[in-house]
PDB file of N, CA and C in Angstrom:
ATOM      1  N   MET A   1      95.131 -93.592 -73.554  1.00 82.00           N
ATOM      2  CA  MET A   1      94.665 -94.720 -73.937  1.00 82.00           C
ATOM      3  C   MET A   1      93.654 -95.279 -72.945  1.00 82.00           C
ATOM      4  N   THR A   2      92.668 -95.878 -73.399  1.00 86.00           N
ATOM      5  CA  THR A   2      91.627 -96.587 -72.337  1.00 86.00           C
ATOM      6  C   THR A   2      91.557 -98.002 -72.467  1.00 86.00           C
ATOM      7  N   GLU A   3      91.647 -98.759 -71.475  1.00 86.00           N
ATOM      8  CA  GLU A   3      91.685-100.216 -71.384  1.00 86.00           C
ATOM      9  C   GLU A   3      90.173-100.690 -71.736  1.00 86.00           C
ATOM     10  N   THR A   4      90.154-101.532 -72.866  1.00 90.00           N
ATOM     11  CA  THR A   4      88.939-102.084 -73.388  1.00 90.00           C
ATOM     12  C   THR A   4      88.633-103.584 -73.089  1.00 90.00           C
ATOM     13  N   ALA A   5      89.807-104.257 -72.647  1.00 93.00           N
ATOM     14  CA  ALA A   5      89.671-105.812 -72.486  1.00 93.00           C
ATOM     15  C   ALA A   5      90.732-106.238 -71.228  1.00 93.00           C
ATOM     16  N   LYS A   6      90.297-107.266 -70.508  1.00 93.00           N
ATOM     17  CA  LYS A   6      91.061-107.738 -69.473  1.00 93.00           C
ATOM     18  C   LYS A   6      91.170-109.250 -69.836  1.00 93.00           C
ATOM     19  N   LEU A   7      92.620-109.451 -70.008  1.00 94.00           N
ATOM     20  CA  LEU A   7      92.798-110.956 -70.081  1.00 94.00           C
ATOM     21  C   LEU A   7      92.935-111.757 -68.999  1.00 94.00           C
ATOM     22  N   GLU A   8      92.145-112.775 -68.562  1.00 93.00           N
ATOM     23  CA  GLU A   8      92.314-113.305 -67.130  1.00 93.00           C
ATOM     24  C   GLU A   8      92.404-114.809 -67.229  1.00 93.00           C
ATOM     25  N   ALA A   9      93.390-115.235 -66.193  1.00 93.00           N
ATOM     26  CA  ALA A   9      93.544-116.727 -66.139  1.00 93.00           C
ATOM     27  C   ALA A   9      93.910-116.843 -64.601  1.00 93.00           C
ATOM     28  N   GLU A  10      94.088-118.052 -64.353  1.00 85.00           N
ATOM     29  CA  GLU A  10      94.375-118.433 -62.876  1.00 85.00           C
ATOM     30  C   GLU A  10      95.806-118.265 -62.429  1.00 85.00           C
ATOM     31  N   GLY A  11      96.605-118.167 -63.431  1.00 82.00           N
ATOM     32  CA  GLY A  11      98.240-118.271 -63.068  1.00 82.00           C
ATOM     33  C   GLY A  11      98.676-117.161 -62.247  1.00 82.00           C
ATOM     34  N   LYS A  12      99.599-117.563 -61.252  1.00 91.00           N
ATOM     35  CA  LYS A  12     100.419-116.497 -60.519  1.00 91.00           C
ATOM     36  C   LYS A  12     101.538-116.064 -61.210  1.00 91.00           C
ATOM     37  N   TRP A  13     101.616-114.645 -61.221  1.00 94.00           N
ATOM     38  CA  TRP A  13     102.518-113.941 -61.706  1.00 94.00           C
ATOM     39  C   TRP A  13     102.084-113.865 -63.261  1.00 94.00           C
ATOM     40  N   LEU A  14     100.773-114.012 -63.526  1.00 95.00           N
ATOM     41  CA  LEU A  14     100.279-113.833 -65.022  1.00 95.00           C
ATOM     42  C   LEU A  14     100.733-112.617 -65.532  1.00 95.00           C
ATOM     43  N   GLY A  15     101.425-112.687 -66.782  1.00 94.00           N
ATOM     44  CA  GLY A  15     102.004-111.419 -67.273  1.00 94.00           C
ATOM     45  C   GLY A  15     103.479-111.048 -67.161  1.00 94.00           C
ATOM     46  N   ALA A  16     104.078-112.106 -66.437  1.00 95.00           N
ATOM     47  CA  ALA A  16     105.548-112.035 -66.465  1.00 95.00           C
ATOM     48  C   ALA A  16     106.237-112.020 -67.821  1.00 95.00           C
ATOM     49  N   SER A  17     105.758-112.612 -68.684  1.00 97.00           N
ATOM     50  CA  SER A  17     106.209-112.519 -70.146  1.00 97.00           C
ATOM     51  C   SER A  17     104.857-112.634 -71.204  1.00 97.00           C
ATOM     52  N   VAL A  18     105.069-111.813 -72.311  1.00 97.00           N
ATOM     53  CA  VAL A  18     104.041-111.616 -73.088  1.00 97.00           C
ATOM     54  C   VAL A  18     104.340-111.859 -74.420  1.00 97.00           C
ATOM     55  N   GLY A  19     103.749-112.343 -75.439  1.00 98.00           N
ATOM     56  CA  GLY A  19     104.152-112.382 -76.895  1.00 98.00           C
ATOM     57  C   GLY A  19     102.729-112.192 -77.577  1.00 98.00           C
ATOM     58  N   ILE A  20     103.075-111.384 -78.623  1.00 97.00           N
ATOM     59  CA  ILE A  20     101.738-111.089 -79.693  1.00 97.00           C
ATOM     60  C   ILE A  20     102.110-111.289 -80.915  1.00 97.00           C
ATOM     61  N   SER A  21     101.118-111.964 -81.723  1.00 97.00           N
ATOM     62  CA  SER A  21     101.344-112.183 -83.017  1.00 97.00           C
ATOM     63  C   SER A  21      99.681-112.112 -83.569  1.00 97.00           C
ATOM     64  N   GLY A  22      99.553-111.009 -84.540  1.00 96.00           N
ATOM     65  CA  GLY A  22      98.291-110.908 -84.993  1.00 96.00           C
ATOM     66  C   GLY A  22      97.254-110.835 -83.901  1.00 96.00           C
ATOM     67  N   ASP A  23      96.112-111.695 -84.070  1.00 97.00           N
ATOM     68  CA  ASP A  23      95.139-111.661 -82.904  1.00 97.00           C
ATOM     69  C   ASP A  23      95.301-112.657 -81.822  1.00 97.00           C
ATOM     70  N   VAL A  24      96.410-113.277 -81.672  1.00 97.00           N
ATOM     71  CA  VAL A  24      96.589-114.147 -80.611  1.00 97.00           C
ATOM     72  C   VAL A  24      97.744-113.594 -79.698  1.00 97.00           C
ATOM     73  N   VAL A  25      97.664-113.822 -78.344  1.00 97.00           N
ATOM     74  CA  VAL A  25      98.428-113.351 -77.292  1.00 97.00           C
ATOM     75  C   VAL A  25      98.664-114.511 -76.355  1.00 97.00           C
ATOM     76  N   VAL A  26     100.194-114.797 -76.210  1.00 98.00           N
ATOM     77  CA  VAL A  26     100.543-115.764 -75.268  1.00 98.00           C
ATOM     78  C   VAL A  26     101.161-114.995 -73.957  1.00 98.00           C
ATOM     79  N   VAL A  27     100.661-115.582 -72.718  1.00 97.00           N
ATOM     80  CA  VAL A  27     101.081-114.759 -71.480  1.00 97.00           C
ATOM     81  C   VAL A  27     101.552-115.954 -70.572  1.00 97.00           C
ATOM     82  N   GLY A  28     102.809-115.372 -69.942  1.00 97.00           N
ATOM     83  CA  GLY A  28     103.469-116.450 -69.141  1.00 97.00           C
ATOM     84  C   GLY A  28     102.876-116.377 -67.606  1.00 97.00           C
ATOM     85  N   ALA A  29     102.975-117.405 -66.919  1.00 97.00           N
ATOM     86  CA  ALA A  29     102.552-117.142 -65.520  1.00 97.00           C
ATOM     87  C   ALA A  29     103.609-118.336 -64.657  1.00 97.00           C
ATOM     88  N   PRO A  30     104.760-117.875 -64.629  1.00 97.00           N
ATOM     89  CA  PRO A  30     105.976-118.863 -64.025  1.00 97.00           C
ATOM     90  C   PRO A  30     105.546-119.353 -62.633  1.00 97.00           C
ATOM     91  N   LEU A  31     104.902-118.796 -61.846  1.00 96.00           N
ATOM     92  CA  LEU A  31     104.779-119.104 -60.535  1.00 96.00           C
ATOM     93  C   LEU A  31     103.438-119.889 -60.262  1.00 96.00           C
ATOM     94  N   HIS A  32     102.758-120.327 -61.320  1.00 95.00           N
ATOM     95  CA  HIS A  32     101.416-120.874 -61.273  1.00 95.00           C
ATOM     96  C   HIS A  32     101.733-122.433 -60.743  1.00 95.00           C
ATOM     97  N   ASP A  33     100.840-122.779 -59.697  1.00 95.00           N
ATOM     98  CA  ASP A  33     100.963-124.213 -59.067  1.00 95.00           C
ATOM     99  C   ASP A  33     100.356-125.229 -59.885  1.00 95.00           C
ATOM    100  N   LEU A  34     100.945-126.342 -60.313  1.00 92.00           N
ATOM    101  CA  LEU A  34     100.104-127.350 -61.011  1.00 92.00           C
ATOM    102  C   LEU A  34      99.904-128.462 -60.035  1.00 92.00           C
ATOM    103  N   GLU A  35      98.770-128.648 -59.255  1.00 90.00           N
ATOM    104  CA  GLU A  35      98.497-129.478 -58.207  1.00 90.00           C
ATOM    105  C   GLU A  35      99.608-129.281 -57.217  1.00 90.00           C
ATOM    106  N   GLU A  36     100.256-130.313 -56.791  1.00 93.00           N
ATOM    107  CA  GLU A  36     101.201-130.186 -55.633  1.00 93.00           C
ATOM    108  C   GLU A  36     102.625-129.663 -56.275  1.00 93.00           C
ATOM    109  N   ARG A  37     102.800-129.435 -57.563  1.00 95.00           N
ATOM    110  CA  ARG A  37     103.939-128.910 -57.999  1.00 95.00           C
ATOM    111  C   ARG A  37     104.089-127.359 -58.114  1.00 95.00           C
ATOM    112  N   VAL A  38     104.450-126.751 -56.956  1.00 96.00           N
ATOM    113  CA  VAL A  38     104.533-125.258 -56.638  1.00 96.00           C
ATOM    114  C   VAL A  38     105.472-124.709 -57.603  1.00 96.00           C
ATOM    115  N   ASN A  39     104.815-123.639 -58.128  1.00 96.00           N
ATOM    116  CA  ASN A  39     105.836-122.814 -59.077  1.00 96.00           C
ATOM    117  C   ASN A  39     106.403-123.601 -60.477  1.00 96.00           C
ATOM    118  N   ALA A  40     105.504-124.538 -60.660  1.00 96.00           N
ATOM    119  CA  ALA A  40     105.876-125.284 -62.002  1.00 96.00           C
ATOM    120  C   ALA A  40     105.588-124.586 -63.322  1.00 96.00           C
ATOM    121  N   GLY A  41     104.589-123.603 -63.088  1.00 97.00           N
ATOM    122  CA  GLY A  41     104.622-122.455 -64.191  1.00 97.00           C
ATOM    123  C   GLY A  41     103.533-123.070 -65.356  1.00 97.00           C
ATOM    124  N   ALA A  42     102.942-122.061 -66.083  1.00 97.00           N
ATOM    125  CA  ALA A  42     102.150-122.328 -67.183  1.00 97.00           C
ATOM    126  C   ALA A  42     102.243-120.951 -68.022  1.00 97.00           C
ATOM    127  N   ALA A  43     101.587-121.230 -69.193  1.00 97.00           N
ATOM    128  CA  ALA A  43     101.478-120.114 -70.053  1.00 97.00           C
ATOM    129  C   ALA A  43      99.849-120.154 -70.591  1.00 97.00           C
ATOM    130  N   TYR A  44      99.231-119.061 -71.004  1.00 97.00           N
ATOM    131  CA  TYR A  44      98.072-119.137 -71.353  1.00 97.00           C
ATOM    132  C   TYR A  44      98.001-118.355 -72.767  1.00 97.00           C
ATOM    133  N   VAL A  45      97.069-119.045 -73.465  1.00 98.00           N
ATOM    134  CA  VAL A  45      96.925-118.729 -75.055  1.00 98.00           C
ATOM    135  C   VAL A  45      95.384-117.760 -75.213  1.00 98.00           C
ATOM    136  N   PHE A  46      95.433-116.528 -75.646  1.00 98.00           N
ATOM    137  CA  PHE A  46      94.239-115.749 -75.864  1.00 98.00           C
ATOM    138  C   PHE A  46      94.178-115.443 -77.051  1.00 98.00           C
ATOM    139  N   ALA A  47      92.994-115.560 -77.791  1.00 97.00           N
ATOM    140  CA  ALA A  47      92.463-115.213 -79.188  1.00 97.00           C
ATOM    141  C   ALA A  47      91.573-114.069 -79.073  1.00 97.00           C
ATOM    142  N   ARG A  48      91.673-113.391 -80.096  1.00 97.00           N
ATOM    143  CA  ARG A  48      90.787-112.169 -80.110  1.00 97.00           C
ATOM    144  C   ARG A  48      89.370-112.677 -80.393  1.00 97.00           C
ATOM    145  N   PRO A  49      88.588-112.396 -79.392  1.00 96.00           N
ATOM    146  CA  PRO A  49      87.028-112.757 -79.611  1.00 96.00           C
ATOM    147  C   PRO A  49      86.277-112.176 -80.873  1.00 96.00           C
ATOM    148  N   ALA A  50      85.259-112.871 -81.489  1.00 94.00           N
ATOM    149  CA  ALA A  50      84.662-112.335 -82.543  1.00 94.00           C
ATOM    150  C   ALA A  50      84.126-110.860 -82.250  1.00 94.00           C
ATOM    151  N   GLY A  51      83.839-110.322 -81.073  1.00 93.00           N
ATOM    152  CA  GLY A  51      83.426-108.951 -80.924  1.00 93.00           C
ATOM    153  C   GLY A  51      84.388-108.116 -80.714  1.00 93.00           C
ATOM    154  N   GLY A  52      85.791-108.493 -80.780  1.00 94.00           N
ATOM    155  CA  GLY A  52      86.937-107.714 -80.407  1.00 94.00           C
ATOM    156  C   GLY A  52      87.300-107.740 -79.202  1.00 94.00           C
ATOM    157  N   TRP A  53      88.347-107.120 -78.806  1.00 95.00           N
ATOM    158  CA  TRP A  53      89.206-107.054 -77.474  1.00 95.00           C
ATOM    159  C   TRP A  53      88.400-106.375 -76.432  1.00 95.00           C
ATOM    160  N   THR A  54      87.140-106.619 -75.919  1.00 95.00           N
ATOM    161  CA  THR A  54      86.396-106.165 -75.000  1.00 95.00           C
ATOM    162  C   THR A  54      86.069-107.031 -73.775  1.00 95.00           C
ATOM    163  N   GLY A  55      85.791-106.405 -72.648  1.00 95.00           N
ATOM    164  CA  GLY A  55      85.307-107.028 -71.473  1.00 95.00           C
ATOM    165  C   GLY A  55      86.391-108.040 -70.776  1.00 95.00           C
ATOM    166  N   HIS A  56      85.999-109.069 -70.094  1.00 95.00           N
ATOM    167  CA  HIS A  56      86.793-110.008 -69.735  1.00 95.00           C
ATOM    168  C   HIS A  56      87.129-111.082 -70.828  1.00 95.00           C
ATOM    169  N   VAL A  57      88.208-111.620 -71.255  1.00 96.00           N
ATOM    170  CA  VAL A  57      88.681-112.505 -72.058  1.00 96.00           C
ATOM    171  C   VAL A  57      89.391-113.671 -71.411  1.00 96.00           C
ATOM    172  N   PRO A  58      88.548-114.921 -71.744  1.00 96.00           N
ATOM    173  CA  PRO A  58      89.318-115.980 -70.843  1.00 96.00           C
ATOM    174  C   PRO A  58      90.275-116.643 -71.979  1.00 96.00           C
ATOM    175  N   PRO A  59      91.224-117.420 -71.448  1.00 97.00           N
ATOM    176  CA  PRO A  59      92.132-118.058 -72.331  1.00 97.00           C
ATOM    177  C   PRO A  59      91.403-119.213 -73.180  1.00 97.00           C
ATOM    178  N   VAL A  60      92.065-119.390 -74.484  1.00 97.00           N
ATOM    179  CA  VAL A  60      91.646-120.522 -75.246  1.00 97.00           C
ATOM    180  C   VAL A  60      92.424-121.780 -74.983  1.00 97.00           C
ATOM    181  N   ALA A  61      93.569-121.578 -74.514  1.00 97.00           N
ATOM    182  CA  ALA A  61      94.525-122.804 -74.109  1.00 97.00           C
ATOM    183  C   ALA A  61      95.471-122.332 -72.842  1.00 97.00           C
ATOM    184  N   LYS A  62      95.659-123.623 -72.184  1.00 97.00           N
ATOM    185  CA  LYS A  62      96.633-123.378 -71.131  1.00 97.00           C
ATOM    186  C   LYS A  62      97.809-124.451 -71.527  1.00 97.00           C
ATOM    187  N   LEU A  63      98.969-123.854 -71.642  1.00 97.00           N
ATOM    188  CA  LEU A  63     100.208-124.786 -71.807  1.00 97.00           C
ATOM    189  C   LEU A  63     101.100-125.047 -70.489  1.00 97.00           C
ATOM    190  N   THR A  64     101.183-126.310 -70.403  1.00 96.00           N
ATOM    191  CA  THR A  64     102.042-126.676 -69.229  1.00 96.00           C
ATOM    192  C   THR A  64     103.121-127.806 -69.858  1.00 96.00           C
ATOM    193  N   ALA A  65     104.135-127.953 -69.056  1.00 93.00           N
ATOM    194  CA  ALA A  65     105.285-128.755 -69.528  1.00 93.00           C
ATOM    195  C   ALA A  65     104.684-130.392 -69.204  1.00 93.00           C
ATOM    196  N   SER A  66     105.024-131.181 -70.212  1.00 90.00           N
ATOM    197  CA  SER A  66     104.709-132.663 -69.762  1.00 90.00           C
ATOM    198  C   SER A  66     105.491-133.189 -68.781  1.00 90.00           C
ATOM    199  N   ASP A  67     106.614-132.671 -68.616  1.00 89.00           N
ATOM    200  CA  ASP A  67     107.713-133.063 -67.598  1.00 89.00           C
ATOM    201  C   ASP A  67     107.846-132.169 -66.653  1.00 89.00           C
ATOM    202  N   GLY A  68     106.951-131.208 -66.263  1.00 91.00           N
ATOM    203  CA  GLY A  68     107.029-130.019 -65.492  1.00 91.00           C
ATOM    204  C   GLY A  68     107.376-130.488 -63.861  1.00 91.00           C
ATOM    205  N   GLU A  69     107.969-129.835 -63.205  1.00 93.00           N
ATOM    206  CA  GLU A  69     108.347-130.149 -61.899  1.00 93.00           C
ATOM    207  C   GLU A  69     108.186-128.877 -60.934  1.00 93.00           C
ATOM    208  N   ALA A  70     107.940-129.121 -59.731  1.00 95.00           N
ATOM    209  CA  ALA A  70     108.023-127.924 -58.797  1.00 95.00           C
ATOM    210  C   ALA A  70     109.015-127.114 -59.047  1.00 95.00           C
ATOM    211  N   GLY A  71     108.994-125.869 -59.108  1.00 95.00           N
ATOM    212  CA  GLY A  71     110.045-124.889 -59.231  1.00 95.00           C
ATOM    213  C   GLY A  71     110.633-124.578 -60.645  1.00 95.00           C
ATOM    214  N   ASP A  72     110.178-125.309 -61.652  1.00 96.00           N
ATOM    215  CA  ASP A  72     110.616-125.018 -63.073  1.00 96.00           C
ATOM    216  C   ASP A  72     110.279-123.634 -63.467  1.00 96.00           C
ATOM    217  N   GLN A  73     109.004-123.160 -63.157  1.00 96.00           N
ATOM    218  CA  GLN A  73     108.759-121.727 -63.755  1.00 96.00           C
ATOM    219  C   GLN A  73     108.569-121.607 -65.305  1.00 96.00           C
ATOM    220  N   LEU A  74     108.002-122.783 -65.869  1.00 96.00           N
ATOM    221  CA  LEU A  74     107.566-122.372 -67.209  1.00 96.00           C
ATOM    222  C   LEU A  74     106.604-121.016 -67.248  1.00 96.00           C
ATOM    223  N   GLY A  75     107.050-120.304 -68.380  1.00 97.00           N
ATOM    224  CA  GLY A  75     106.353-119.109 -68.809  1.00 97.00           C
ATOM    225  C   GLY A  75     107.219-117.827 -68.395  1.00 97.00           C
ATOM    226  N   HIS A  76     108.334-118.160 -67.702  1.00 96.00           N
ATOM    227  CA  HIS A  76     109.206-116.977 -67.473  1.00 96.00           C
ATOM    228  C   HIS A  76     109.503-116.146 -68.791  1.00 96.00           C
ATOM    229  N   SER A  77     109.484-116.946 -69.854  1.00 97.00           N
ATOM    230  CA  SER A  77     109.592-116.120 -71.336  1.00 97.00           C
ATOM    231  C   SER A  77     108.590-116.650 -72.219  1.00 97.00           C
ATOM    232  N   ALA A  78     108.037-116.033 -73.129  1.00 97.00           N
ATOM    233  CA  ALA A  78     107.262-116.287 -74.001  1.00 97.00           C
ATOM    234  C   ALA A  78     107.327-115.562 -75.305  1.00 97.00           C
ATOM    235  N   ALA A  79     107.155-116.347 -76.545  1.00 98.00           N
ATOM    236  CA  ALA A  79     107.217-115.722 -77.722  1.00 98.00           C
ATOM    237  C   ALA A  79     106.285-116.430 -78.669  1.00 98.00           C
ATOM    238  N   ILE A  80     105.629-115.647 -79.554  1.00 98.00           N
ATOM    239  CA  ILE A  80     104.857-116.204 -80.546  1.00 98.00           C
ATOM    240  C   ILE A  80     105.172-115.753 -82.126  1.00 98.00           C
ATOM    241  N   ASP A  81     105.007-116.592 -82.977  1.00 97.00           N
ATOM    242  CA  ASP A  81     105.289-116.168 -84.364  1.00 97.00           C
ATOM    243  C   ASP A  81     104.355-116.965 -85.250  1.00 97.00           C
ATOM    244  N   GLY A  82     103.171-116.296 -85.739  1.00 94.00           N
ATOM    245  CA  GLY A  82     102.042-117.135 -86.603  1.00 94.00           C
ATOM    246  C   GLY A  82     101.622-118.160 -85.565  1.00 94.00           C
ATOM    247  N   ASP A  83     101.652-119.326 -85.922  1.00 92.00           N
ATOM    248  CA  ASP A  83     101.196-120.527 -85.301  1.00 92.00           C
ATOM    249  C   ASP A  83     102.219-121.146 -84.456  1.00 92.00           C
ATOM    250  N   THR A  84     103.454-120.499 -84.168  1.00 97.00           N
ATOM    251  CA  THR A  84     104.379-121.280 -83.328  1.00 97.00           C
ATOM    252  C   THR A  84     104.510-120.385 -82.166  1.00 97.00           C
ATOM    253  N   ILE A  85     104.152-121.037 -81.024  1.00 98.00           N
ATOM    254  CA  ILE A  85     104.519-120.627 -79.470  1.00 98.00           C
ATOM    255  C   ILE A  85     105.654-121.213 -78.944  1.00 98.00           C
ATOM    256  N   VAL A  86     106.507-120.538 -78.286  1.00 97.00           N
ATOM    257  CA  VAL A  86     107.813-120.879 -77.576  1.00 97.00           C
ATOM    258  C   VAL A  86     107.735-120.409 -76.213  1.00 97.00           C
ATOM    259  N   VAL A  87     107.685-121.213 -75.147  1.00 97.00           N
ATOM    260  CA  VAL A  87     107.681-120.718 -73.714  1.00 97.00           C
ATOM    261  C   VAL A  87     108.914-121.177 -73.073  1.00 97.00           C
ATOM    262  N   GLY A  88     109.529-120.371 -72.474  1.00 96.00           N
ATOM    263  CA  GLY A  88     110.678-120.852 -71.585  1.00 96.00           C
ATOM    264  C   GLY A  88     110.543-121.144 -70.066  1.00 96.00           C
ATOM    265  N   THR A  89     111.379-122.057 -69.679  1.00 94.00           N
ATOM    266  CA  THR A  89     111.399-122.340 -68.171  1.00 94.00           C
ATOM    267  C   THR A  89     112.671-122.073 -67.706  1.00 94.00           C
ATOM    268  N   LEU A  90     112.644-121.367 -66.572  1.00 91.00           N
ATOM    269  CA  LEU A  90     113.792-120.730 -66.105  1.00 91.00           C
ATOM    270  C   LEU A  90     114.635-121.702 -65.267  1.00 91.00           C
ATOM    271  N   PHE A  91     114.052-122.490 -64.542  1.00 93.00           N
ATOM    272  CA  PHE A  91     114.812-123.616 -63.610  1.00 93.00           C
ATOM    273  C   PHE A  91     114.544-125.202 -64.098  1.00 93.00           C
ATOM    274  N   ASP A  92     114.461-125.539 -65.194  1.00 87.00           N
ATOM    275  CA  ASP A  92     114.231-126.754 -65.712  1.00 87.00           C
ATOM    276  C   ASP A  92     115.497-127.543 -65.346  1.00 87.00           C
ATOM    277  N   ASP A  93     115.333-128.795 -64.884  1.00 80.00           N
ATOM    278  CA  ASP A  93     116.523-129.707 -64.826  1.00 80.00           C
ATOM    279  C   ASP A  93     116.691-130.521 -65.970  1.00 80.00           C
ATOM    280  N   VAL A  94     117.751-130.498 -66.869  1.00 79.00           N
ATOM    281  CA  VAL A  94     118.065-131.326 -67.983  1.00 79.00           C
ATOM    282  C   VAL A  94     119.250-132.220 -68.033  1.00 79.00           C
ATOM    283  N   ASP A  95     119.036-133.640 -68.003  1.00 72.00           N
ATOM    284  CA  ASP A  95     120.002-134.508 -68.051  1.00 72.00           C
ATOM    285  C   ASP A  95     120.852-134.475 -66.803  1.00 72.00           C
ATOM    286  N   GLY A  96     120.368-134.300 -65.764  1.00 68.00           N
ATOM    287  CA  GLY A  96     121.001-134.100 -64.413  1.00 68.00           C
ATOM    288  C   GLY A  96     121.673-132.892 -64.107  1.00 68.00           C
ATOM    289  N   SER A  97     121.554-131.920 -65.041  1.00 69.00           N
ATOM    290  CA  SER A  97     122.008-130.737 -64.835  1.00 69.00           C
ATOM    291  C   SER A  97     120.868-129.828 -64.171  1.00 69.00           C
ATOM    292  N   ALA A  98     121.007-129.107 -63.234  1.00 68.00           N
ATOM    293  CA  ALA A  98     120.313-128.388 -62.312  1.00 68.00           C
ATOM    294  C   ALA A  98     120.094-127.125 -63.080  1.00 68.00           C
ATOM    295  N   ASP A  99     118.858-126.585 -63.112  1.00 57.00           N
ATOM    296  CA  ASP A  99     118.362-125.293 -63.653  1.00 57.00           C
ATOM    297  C   ASP A  99     119.030-124.834 -65.001  1.00 57.00           C
TER     298      ASP A  99
END
């Protein structure tokens, strides 16, 4: 098998999780820093370009948590089904419960 395309984004640990549905790929980057929020995490969405999966392919969207904090690690898990994307956060604090 020969590599034909390279999905590129700025996220640290890009590829820790991957989900594929049709021509769309979601890729987690749980150690991505969001400004001063170290390891808050992110996920990137890639869509098949008109010319196909060739060359360098940039993301069409970057997903972050509206309440994301340092250390949350959004993107630890990722799944996609049709037009629905779900991205997991490993260390999110919810209602006073840590991680």
